[in-house]
Amino acid sequence: MAEITASMVKELREMTGLGMMECKKALTETNGDMKAAEDLLRIKSGAKASKAAGRIAAEGVIGAYVSADNQCGALVEVNCETDFVARNEDIINFAKTLAELVATKNLTDIAALSDAPLQSGETVEEARKALIMKLGENISIRRSGRHTTQGRLAYYLHGTKIGVMVDYTGGDDSLGKDIAMHIAASKPICVSKEQVPAAVLEHERQIFTAQAAESGKPANIVEKMVDGRITKYLAEITLLGQPFVKDPEQTVEKLLAKKSAAVNGFTMFVVGEGIEKKVENFAEEVKAQMGQAN
């Protein structure tokens, strides 16, 4: 039986919004499998899927750049160890510089980006090592995303932790900024329901079916309930189906129609998304060191 730690319970609570005892019980029943425990709680409670992109698991900054003609741009994520260093102007400017390099030099490969020269004459890798020496923390270039378009690009940075770049046609500059801001707030996974991965949809259908079966209703009613939940789910996770954050009375799809505009695609980076952050247990560390000393 896997040990169920307080940090595991806390993480599951943040993912599901459910109580501590419910989360601990679910983790116990699934032998500490976080994903299985989340699914179990969703089936039993009817909770929605967690928005993993909203959980920041490591520190760092997002840099963004869009060319003067709004047709070429990039996002770059640079990671560090602490939030204190992430607020340093040197690392923020480093990320901005990298975003401009990715966009203007078409350097989508991190290795090629590291070898690229800067205006100072040093390479990106040399500048990264200099930052490590100056700031006293490990600093790494994690990922980049480059866009080119025949339409126009807009970006939005939520502080330095969330970056969004939108490729759109029609409308005006303010529309692009509004859509990028909406994406940062509502975190859709794609533009339209046609783009939702089949595996994601199938997983949610299985969860919804299990939830509906708990009601004890006949199979034909369960099927209708599941279809309704799928329709609602698609509206929640797709950009076009979501209520626009500045005017929830209309969907993004209706807003774009009014502006004779369309979103061709977008990229959203959340600092640390998908990175497991090591949780230090100071008491256990001290115990271990005392044991070694003995």
mmCIF file of C-alpha atoms in Angstrom:
data_model
loop_
_atom_site.group_PDB
_atom_site.id
_atom_site.type_symbol
_atom_site.label_atom_id
_atom_site.label_comp_id
_atom_site.label_asym_id
_atom_site.label_seq_id
_atom_site.Cartn_x
_atom_site.Cartn_y
_atom_site.Cartn_z
ATOM 1 C CA MET A 1 0.000 0.000 0.000
ATOM 2 C CA ALA A 2 1.428 3.360 -1.059
ATOM 3 C CA GLU A 3 1.921 6.021 1.624
ATOM 4 C CA ILE A 4 -0.665 8.794 1.313
ATOM 5 C CA THR A 5 1.122 12.024 2.214
ATOM 6 C CA ALA A 6 -0.369 15.377 3.178
ATOM 7 C CA SER A 7 1.079 16.921 0.014
ATOM 8 C CA MET A 8 -0.753 14.330 -2.133
ATOM 9 C CA VAL A 9 -4.041 15.112 -0.395
ATOM 10 C CA LYS A 10 -3.417 18.854 -0.838
ATOM 11 C CA GLU A 11 -2.692 18.435 -4.547
ATOM 12 C CA LEU A 12 -5.861 16.397 -5.083
ATOM 13 C CA ARG A 13 -7.910 18.995 -3.187
ATOM 14 C CA GLU A 14 -6.548 21.712 -5.479
ATOM 15 C CA MET A 15 -7.379 19.617 -8.542
ATOM 16 C CA THR A 16 -10.944 18.752 -7.509
ATOM 17 C CA GLY A 17 -12.019 21.387 -4.989
ATOM 18 C CA LEU A 18 -13.301 18.605 -2.711
ATOM 19 C CA GLY A 19 -12.766 17.972 1.012
ATOM 20 C CA MET A 20 -9.619 16.662 2.625
ATOM 21 C CA MET A 21 -11.147 13.410 3.917
ATOM 22 C CA GLU A 22 -12.787 12.652 0.558
ATOM 23 C CA CYS A 23 -9.454 13.157 -1.191
ATOM 24 C CA LYS A 24 -7.547 11.039 1.303
ATOM 25 C CA LYS A 25 -10.088 8.218 0.993
ATOM 26 C CA ALA A 26 -9.920 8.314 -2.808
ATOM 27 C CA LEU A 27 -6.112 8.179 -2.748
ATOM 28 C CA THR A 28 -6.253 5.237 -0.351
ATOM 29 C CA GLU A 29 -8.722 3.369 -2.584
ATOM 30 C CA THR A 30 -6.529 3.920 -5.656
ATOM 31 C CA ASN A 31 -3.267 3.117 -3.866
ATOM 32 C CA GLY A 32 -1.938 6.653 -4.313
ATOM 33 C CA ASP A 33 -2.628 6.920 -8.065
ATOM 34 C CA MET A 34 -3.406 10.638 -8.440
ATOM 35 C CA LYS A 35 -5.125 10.417 -11.827
ATOM 36 C CA ALA A 36 -7.215 7.395 -10.806
ATOM 37 C CA ALA A 37 -8.177 9.142 -7.557
ATOM 38 C CA GLU A 38 -9.282 12.245 -9.486
ATOM 39 C CA ASP A 39 -11.426 10.116 -11.805
ATOM 40 C CA LEU A 40 -12.943 8.276 -8.826
ATOM 41 C CA LEU A 41 -13.876 11.547 -7.123
ATOM 42 C CA ARG A 42 -15.364 12.891 -10.335
ATOM 43 C CA ILE A 43 -17.545 9.803 -10.677
ATOM 44 C CA LYS A 44 -18.702 9.924 -7.053
ATOM 45 C CA SER A 45 -19.165 13.686 -6.732
ATOM 46 C CA GLY A 46 -19.906 14.811 -10.281
ATOM 47 C CA ALA A 47 -16.952 17.216 -10.082
ATOM 48 C CA LYS A 48 -15.624 18.734 -13.299
ATOM 49 C CA ALA A 49 -12.232 17.939 -14.761
ATOM 50 C CA SER A 50 -9.431 19.961 -13.200
ATOM 51 C CA LYS A 51 -7.729 22.643 -15.271
ATOM 52 C CA ALA A 52 -4.150 21.459 -14.944
ATOM 53 C CA ALA A 53 -2.889 24.529 -16.805
ATOM 54 C CA GLY A 54 -4.022 26.686 -13.907
ATOM 55 C CA ARG A 55 -1.621 24.963 -11.492
ATOM 56 C CA ILE A 56 1.869 26.414 -11.523
ATOM 57 C CA ALA A 57 4.289 23.627 -10.598
ATOM 58 C CA ALA A 58 7.660 25.398 -11.088
ATOM 59 C CA GLU A 59 8.990 28.933 -11.224
ATOM 60 C CA GLY A 60 10.041 31.069 -14.162
ATOM 61 C CA VAL A 61 8.846 33.590 -16.724
ATOM 62 C CA ILE A 62 7.204 33.756 -20.137
ATOM 63 C CA GLY A 63 8.741 36.062 -22.748
ATOM 64 C CA ALA A 64 6.723 37.300 -25.739
ATOM 65 C CA TYR A 65 7.456 39.110 -28.986
ATOM 66 C CA VAL A 66 5.379 40.166 -32.020
ATOM 67 C CA SER A 67 6.877 41.847 -35.100
ATOM 68 C CA ALA A 68 5.872 45.374 -36.113
ATOM 69 C CA ASP A 69 3.611 44.049 -38.884
ATOM 70 C CA ASN A 70 1.910 41.631 -36.441
ATOM 71 C CA GLN A 71 2.624 38.651 -38.701
ATOM 72 C CA CYS A 72 5.445 36.906 -36.835
ATOM 73 C CA GLY A 73 5.790 36.234 -33.122
ATOM 74 C CA ALA A 74 6.895 33.847 -30.414
ATOM 75 C CA LEU A 75 6.533 32.796 -26.792
ATOM 76 C CA VAL A 76 9.413 31.381 -24.713
ATOM 77 C CA GLU A 77 9.394 29.831 -21.242
ATOM 78 C CA VAL A 78 12.478 30.232 -19.063
ATOM 79 C CA ASN A 79 12.529 28.341 -15.756
ATOM 80 C CA CYS A 80 14.320 29.083 -12.492
ATOM 81 C CA GLU A 81 14.125 27.723 -8.949
ATOM 82 C CA THR A 82 12.309 30.419 -6.947
ATOM 83 C CA ASP A 83 9.637 33.045 -7.456
ATOM 84 C CA PHE A 84 12.063 35.641 -6.080
ATOM 85 C CA VAL A 85 14.454 35.124 -9.005
ATOM 86 C CA ALA A 86 11.520 34.928 -11.443
ATOM 87 C CA ARG A 87 10.736 38.563 -10.556
ATOM 88 C CA ASN A 88 14.274 39.709 -11.402
ATOM 89 C CA GLU A 89 14.429 42.081 -14.383
ATOM 90 C CA ASP A 90 17.468 40.267 -15.828
ATOM 91 C CA ILE A 91 15.622 36.969 -16.296
ATOM 92 C CA ILE A 92 12.506 38.761 -17.555
ATOM 93 C CA ASN A 93 14.556 40.624 -20.177
ATOM 94 C CA PHE A 94 16.398 37.410 -21.072
ATOM 95 C CA ALA A 95 13.070 35.718 -21.851
ATOM 96 C CA LYS A 96 11.939 38.686 -23.968
ATOM 97 C CA THR A 97 15.186 38.607 -25.935
ATOM 98 C CA LEU A 98 14.815 34.882 -26.569
ATOM 99 C CA ALA A 99 11.244 35.350 -27.832
ATOM 100 C CA GLU A 100 12.458 37.931 -30.357
ATOM 101 C CA LEU A 101 15.276 35.617 -31.489
ATOM 102 C CA VAL A 102 12.879 32.678 -31.950
ATOM 103 C CA ALA A 103 10.515 34.827 -34.004
ATOM 104 C CA THR A 104 12.981 36.717 -36.184
ATOM 105 C CA LYS A 105 15.562 33.948 -36.722
ATOM 106 C CA ASN A 106 13.106 31.016 -36.849
ATOM 107 C CA LEU A 107 14.929 29.219 -34.040
ATOM 108 C CA THR A 108 12.303 26.739 -32.846
ATOM 109 C CA ASP A 109 14.875 24.181 -31.655
ATOM 110 C CA ILE A 110 16.201 24.875 -28.138
ATOM 111 C CA ALA A 111 19.688 23.639 -29.040
ATOM 112 C CA ALA A 112 19.865 26.002 -32.030
ATOM 113 C CA LEU A 113 18.531 28.832 -29.885
ATOM 114 C CA SER A 114 21.236 28.185 -27.270
ATOM 115 C CA ASP A 115 23.949 28.513 -29.926
ATOM 116 C CA ALA A 116 22.509 31.735 -31.388
ATOM 117 C CA PRO A 117 24.541 34.956 -30.977
ATOM 118 C CA LEU A 118 23.161 37.959 -29.112
ATOM 119 C CA GLN A 119 23.818 41.628 -29.900
ATOM 120 C CA SER A 120 26.394 41.638 -27.083
ATOM 121 C CA GLY A 121 28.469 39.112 -29.028
ATOM 122 C CA GLU A 122 27.967 36.266 -26.568
ATOM 123 C CA THR A 123 25.770 33.256 -27.323
ATOM 124 C CA VAL A 124 22.452 32.572 -25.620
ATOM 125 C CA GLU A 125 24.105 29.711 -23.729
ATOM 126 C CA GLU A 126 26.872 31.992 -22.479
ATOM 127 C CA ALA A 127 24.266 34.543 -21.373
ATOM 128 C CA ARG A 128 22.315 31.800 -19.584
ATOM 129 C CA LYS A 129 25.421 30.673 -17.674
ATOM 130 C CA ALA A 130 26.202 34.286 -16.764
ATOM 131 C CA LEU A 131 22.683 34.627 -15.333
ATOM 132 C CA ILE A 132 23.194 31.494 -13.264
ATOM 133 C CA MET A 133 26.394 32.967 -11.826
ATOM 134 C CA LYS A 134 24.719 36.319 -11.121
ATOM 135 C CA LEU A 135 21.418 35.076 -9.680
ATOM 136 C CA GLY A 136 22.657 31.926 -7.957
ATOM 137 C CA GLU A 137 19.998 29.580 -9.331
ATOM 138 C CA ASN A 138 19.704 27.043 -12.100
ATOM 139 C CA ILE A 139 18.110 28.693 -15.143
ATOM 140 C CA SER A 140 16.893 26.715 -18.141
ATOM 141 C CA ILE A 141 15.160 27.413 -21.439
ATOM 142 C CA ARG A 142 12.246 25.004 -21.445
ATOM 143 C CA ARG A 143 10.215 25.575 -24.620
ATOM 144 C CA SER A 144 9.265 27.999 -27.357
ATOM 145 C CA GLY A 145 6.354 28.481 -29.716
ATOM 146 C CA ARG A 146 6.568 30.449 -32.968
ATOM 147 C CA HIS A 147 3.675 31.767 -35.095
ATOM 148 C CA THR A 148 3.582 33.222 -38.603
ATOM 149 C CA THR A 149 0.346 34.294 -40.242
ATOM 150 C CA GLN A 150 -1.238 35.992 -43.225
ATOM 151 C CA GLY A 151 -3.662 37.565 -40.745
ATOM 152 C CA ARG A 152 -2.336 39.147 -37.576
ATOM 153 C CA LEU A 153 -0.992 38.143 -34.176
ATOM 154 C CA ALA A 154 -1.774 39.439 -30.716
ATOM 155 C CA TYR A 155 -0.387 38.423 -27.348
ATOM 156 C CA TYR A 156 -1.208 38.844 -23.679
ATOM 157 C CA LEU A 157 0.996 38.261 -20.648
ATOM 158 C CA HIS A 158 -0.630 37.728 -17.262
ATOM 159 C CA GLY A 159 2.256 39.069 -15.221
ATOM 160 C CA THR A 160 5.077 36.832 -16.395
ATOM 161 C CA LYS A 161 3.424 33.512 -15.498
ATOM 162 C CA ILE A 162 0.936 33.013 -18.340
ATOM 163 C CA GLY A 163 1.540 33.916 -21.976
ATOM 164 C CA VAL A 164 -0.937 33.640 -24.846
ATOM 165 C CA MET A 165 -0.434 34.280 -28.560
ATOM 166 C CA VAL A 166 -3.416 34.378 -30.905
ATOM 167 C CA ASP A 167 -3.442 34.076 -34.697
ATOM 168 C CA TYR A 168 -6.587 35.748 -36.063
ATOM 169 C CA THR A 169 -8.108 37.419 -39.100
ATOM 170 C CA GLY A 170 -10.580 40.266 -39.228
ATOM 171 C CA GLY A 171 -11.454 42.548 -36.331
ATOM 172 C CA ASP A 172 -8.895 44.972 -34.913
ATOM 173 C CA ASP A 173 -5.963 45.109 -32.498
ATOM 174 C CA SER A 174 -8.182 45.392 -29.425
ATOM 175 C CA LEU A 175 -10.118 42.267 -30.423
ATOM 176 C CA GLY A 176 -6.905 40.236 -30.624
ATOM 177 C CA LYS A 177 -5.793 41.434 -27.178
ATOM 178 C CA ASP A 178 -9.232 40.669 -25.726
ATOM 179 C CA ILE A 179 -9.236 37.138 -27.145
ATOM 180 C CA ALA A 180 -5.725 36.495 -25.821
ATOM 181 C CA MET A 181 -6.780 37.763 -22.395
ATOM 182 C CA HIS A 182 -9.873 35.549 -22.505
ATOM 183 C CA ILE A 183 -7.743 32.477 -23.282
ATOM 184 C CA ALA A 184 -5.436 33.229 -20.336
ATOM 185 C CA ALA A 185 -8.462 33.449 -18.027
ATOM 186 C CA SER A 186 -10.609 30.590 -19.367
ATOM 187 C CA LYS A 187 -7.900 28.199 -20.620
ATOM 188 C CA PRO A 188 -9.576 26.484 -23.591
ATOM 189 C CA ILE A 189 -7.646 23.511 -24.979
ATOM 190 C CA CYS A 190 -8.385 24.297 -28.636
ATOM 191 C CA VAL A 191 -10.371 26.628 -30.883
ATOM 192 C CA SER A 192 -13.349 24.438 -31.875
ATOM 193 C CA LYS A 193 -14.967 21.141 -30.882
ATOM 194 C CA GLU A 194 -13.678 19.515 -34.083
ATOM 195 C CA GLN A 195 -10.136 19.930 -32.725
ATOM 196 C CA VAL A 196 -10.720 18.144 -29.396
ATOM 197 C CA PRO A 197 -8.551 14.986 -29.328
ATOM 198 C CA ALA A 198 -10.616 11.802 -29.610
ATOM 199 C CA ALA A 199 -8.840 10.265 -26.594
ATOM 200 C CA VAL A 200 -9.774 13.252 -24.399
ATOM 201 C CA LEU A 201 -13.410 13.048 -25.477
ATOM 202 C CA GLU A 202 -13.559 9.290 -24.908
ATOM 203 C CA HIS A 203 -12.106 9.619 -21.412
ATOM 204 C CA GLU A 204 -14.696 12.243 -20.473
ATOM 205 C CA ARG A 205 -17.498 10.130 -21.958
ATOM 206 C CA GLN A 206 -16.435 7.207 -19.746
ATOM 207 C CA ILE A 207 -16.471 9.442 -16.668
ATOM 208 C CA PHE A 208 -19.863 10.921 -17.533
ATOM 209 C CA THR A 209 -21.306 7.454 -18.213
ATOM 210 C CA ALA A 210 -20.130 6.217 -14.822
ATOM 211 C CA GLN A 211 -21.562 9.322 -13.148
ATOM 212 C CA ALA A 212 -24.928 8.924 -14.905
ATOM 213 C CA ALA A 213 -25.061 5.208 -14.061
ATOM 214 C CA GLU A 214 -24.927 6.163 -10.368
ATOM 215 C CA SER A 215 -28.385 7.706 -10.797
ATOM 216 C CA GLY A 216 -29.916 4.282 -11.442
ATOM 217 C CA LYS A 217 -31.901 5.574 -14.424
ATOM 218 C CA PRO A 218 -32.661 3.424 -17.492
ATOM 219 C CA ALA A 219 -29.949 3.012 -20.150
ATOM 220 C CA ASN A 220 -31.723 5.222 -22.717
ATOM 221 C CA ILE A 221 -31.997 8.048 -20.177
ATOM 222 C CA VAL A 222 -28.359 7.576 -19.164
ATOM 223 C CA GLU A 223 -27.333 7.889 -22.814
ATOM 224 C CA LYS A 224 -29.212 11.184 -23.174
ATOM 225 C CA MET A 225 -27.668 12.463 -19.940
ATOM 226 C CA VAL A 226 -24.185 11.614 -21.220
ATOM 227 C CA ASP A 227 -24.811 13.304 -24.580
ATOM 228 C CA GLY A 228 -25.940 16.434 -22.752
ATOM 229 C CA ARG A 229 -22.847 16.430 -20.554
ATOM 230 C CA ILE A 230 -20.570 15.996 -23.581
ATOM 231 C CA THR A 231 -22.199 18.984 -25.288
ATOM 232 C CA LYS A 232 -21.689 21.088 -22.172
ATOM 233 C CA TYR A 233 -18.106 19.860 -21.768
ATOM 234 C CA LEU A 234 -17.234 20.811 -25.356
ATOM 235 C CA ALA A 235 -18.594 24.311 -24.754
ATOM 236 C CA GLU A 236 -16.436 24.613 -21.624
ATOM 237 C CA ILE A 237 -13.107 23.563 -23.159
ATOM 238 C CA THR A 238 -13.292 25.099 -26.645
ATOM 239 C CA LEU A 239 -12.616 28.767 -27.297
ATOM 240 C CA LEU A 240 -15.634 29.253 -29.558
ATOM 241 C CA GLY A 241 -18.020 27.653 -27.066
ATOM 242 C CA GLN A 242 -16.940 29.635 -24.004
ATOM 243 C CA PRO A 243 -18.787 32.711 -22.675
ATOM 244 C CA PHE A 244 -16.617 35.744 -23.427
ATOM 245 C CA VAL A 245 -15.006 36.928 -20.165
ATOM 246 C CA LYS A 246 -15.818 40.599 -20.768
ATOM 247 C CA ASP A 247 -19.436 39.842 -21.725
ATOM 248 C CA PRO A 248 -20.614 36.397 -20.491
ATOM 249 C CA GLU A 249 -23.961 36.928 -22.224
ATOM 250 C CA GLN A 250 -22.332 36.044 -25.552
ATOM 251 C CA THR A 251 -19.949 33.291 -26.580
ATOM 252 C CA VAL A 252 -16.587 33.949 -28.177
ATOM 253 C CA GLU A 253 -18.015 32.483 -31.393
ATOM 254 C CA LYS A 254 -20.787 35.110 -31.442
ATOM 255 C CA LEU A 255 -18.312 37.891 -30.623
ATOM 256 C CA LEU A 256 -16.094 36.887 -33.546
ATOM 257 C CA ALA A 257 -19.105 36.722 -35.873
ATOM 258 C CA LYS A 258 -20.098 40.275 -34.910
ATOM 259 C CA LYS A 259 -16.574 41.477 -35.669
ATOM 260 C CA SER A 260 -16.368 39.470 -38.937
ATOM 261 C CA ALA A 261 -13.294 37.795 -37.451
ATOM 262 C CA ALA A 262 -11.921 34.275 -36.964
ATOM 263 C CA VAL A 263 -9.299 32.679 -34.725
ATOM 264 C CA ASN A 264 -6.943 30.449 -36.692
ATOM 265 C CA GLY A 265 -5.042 29.121 -33.686
ATOM 266 C CA PHE A 266 -3.387 30.015 -30.408
ATOM 267 C CA THR A 267 -0.573 29.023 -28.075
ATOM 268 C CA MET A 268 -0.772 29.298 -24.294
ATOM 269 C CA PHE A 269 2.214 28.764 -22.001
ATOM 270 C CA VAL A 270 1.770 28.533 -18.235
ATOM 271 C CA VAL A 271 4.997 28.592 -16.265
ATOM 272 C CA GLY A 272 5.797 25.138 -14.934
ATOM 273 C CA GLU A 273 2.805 23.441 -16.550
ATOM 274 C CA GLY A 274 3.359 19.679 -16.473
ATOM 275 C CA ILE A 275 6.491 19.863 -14.319
ATOM 276 C CA GLU A 276 6.516 17.913 -11.069
ATOM 277 C CA LYS A 277 7.806 20.241 -8.381
ATOM 278 C CA LYS A 278 9.788 18.504 -5.666
ATOM 279 C CA VAL A 279 8.188 18.946 -2.247
ATOM 280 C CA GLU A 280 10.785 19.211 0.477
ATOM 281 C CA ASN A 281 9.993 17.647 3.857
ATOM 282 C CA PHE A 282 12.380 19.414 6.204
ATOM 283 C CA ALA A 283 11.545 17.270 9.251
ATOM 284 C CA GLU A 284 12.137 14.029 7.360
ATOM 285 C CA GLU A 285 15.354 15.403 5.903
ATOM 286 C CA VAL A 286 16.664 16.239 9.387
ATOM 287 C CA LYS A 287 15.694 12.776 10.663
ATOM 288 C CA ALA A 288 17.505 11.132 7.775
ATOM 289 C CA GLN A 289 20.641 13.182 8.386
ATOM 290 C CA MET A 290 20.558 12.388 12.121
ATOM 291 C CA GLY A 291 20.221 8.680 11.295
ATOM 292 C CA GLN A 292 23.224 8.843 8.988
ATOM 293 C CA ALA A 293 25.219 10.640 11.658
ATOM 294 C CA ASN A 294 24.502 7.846 14.117
#
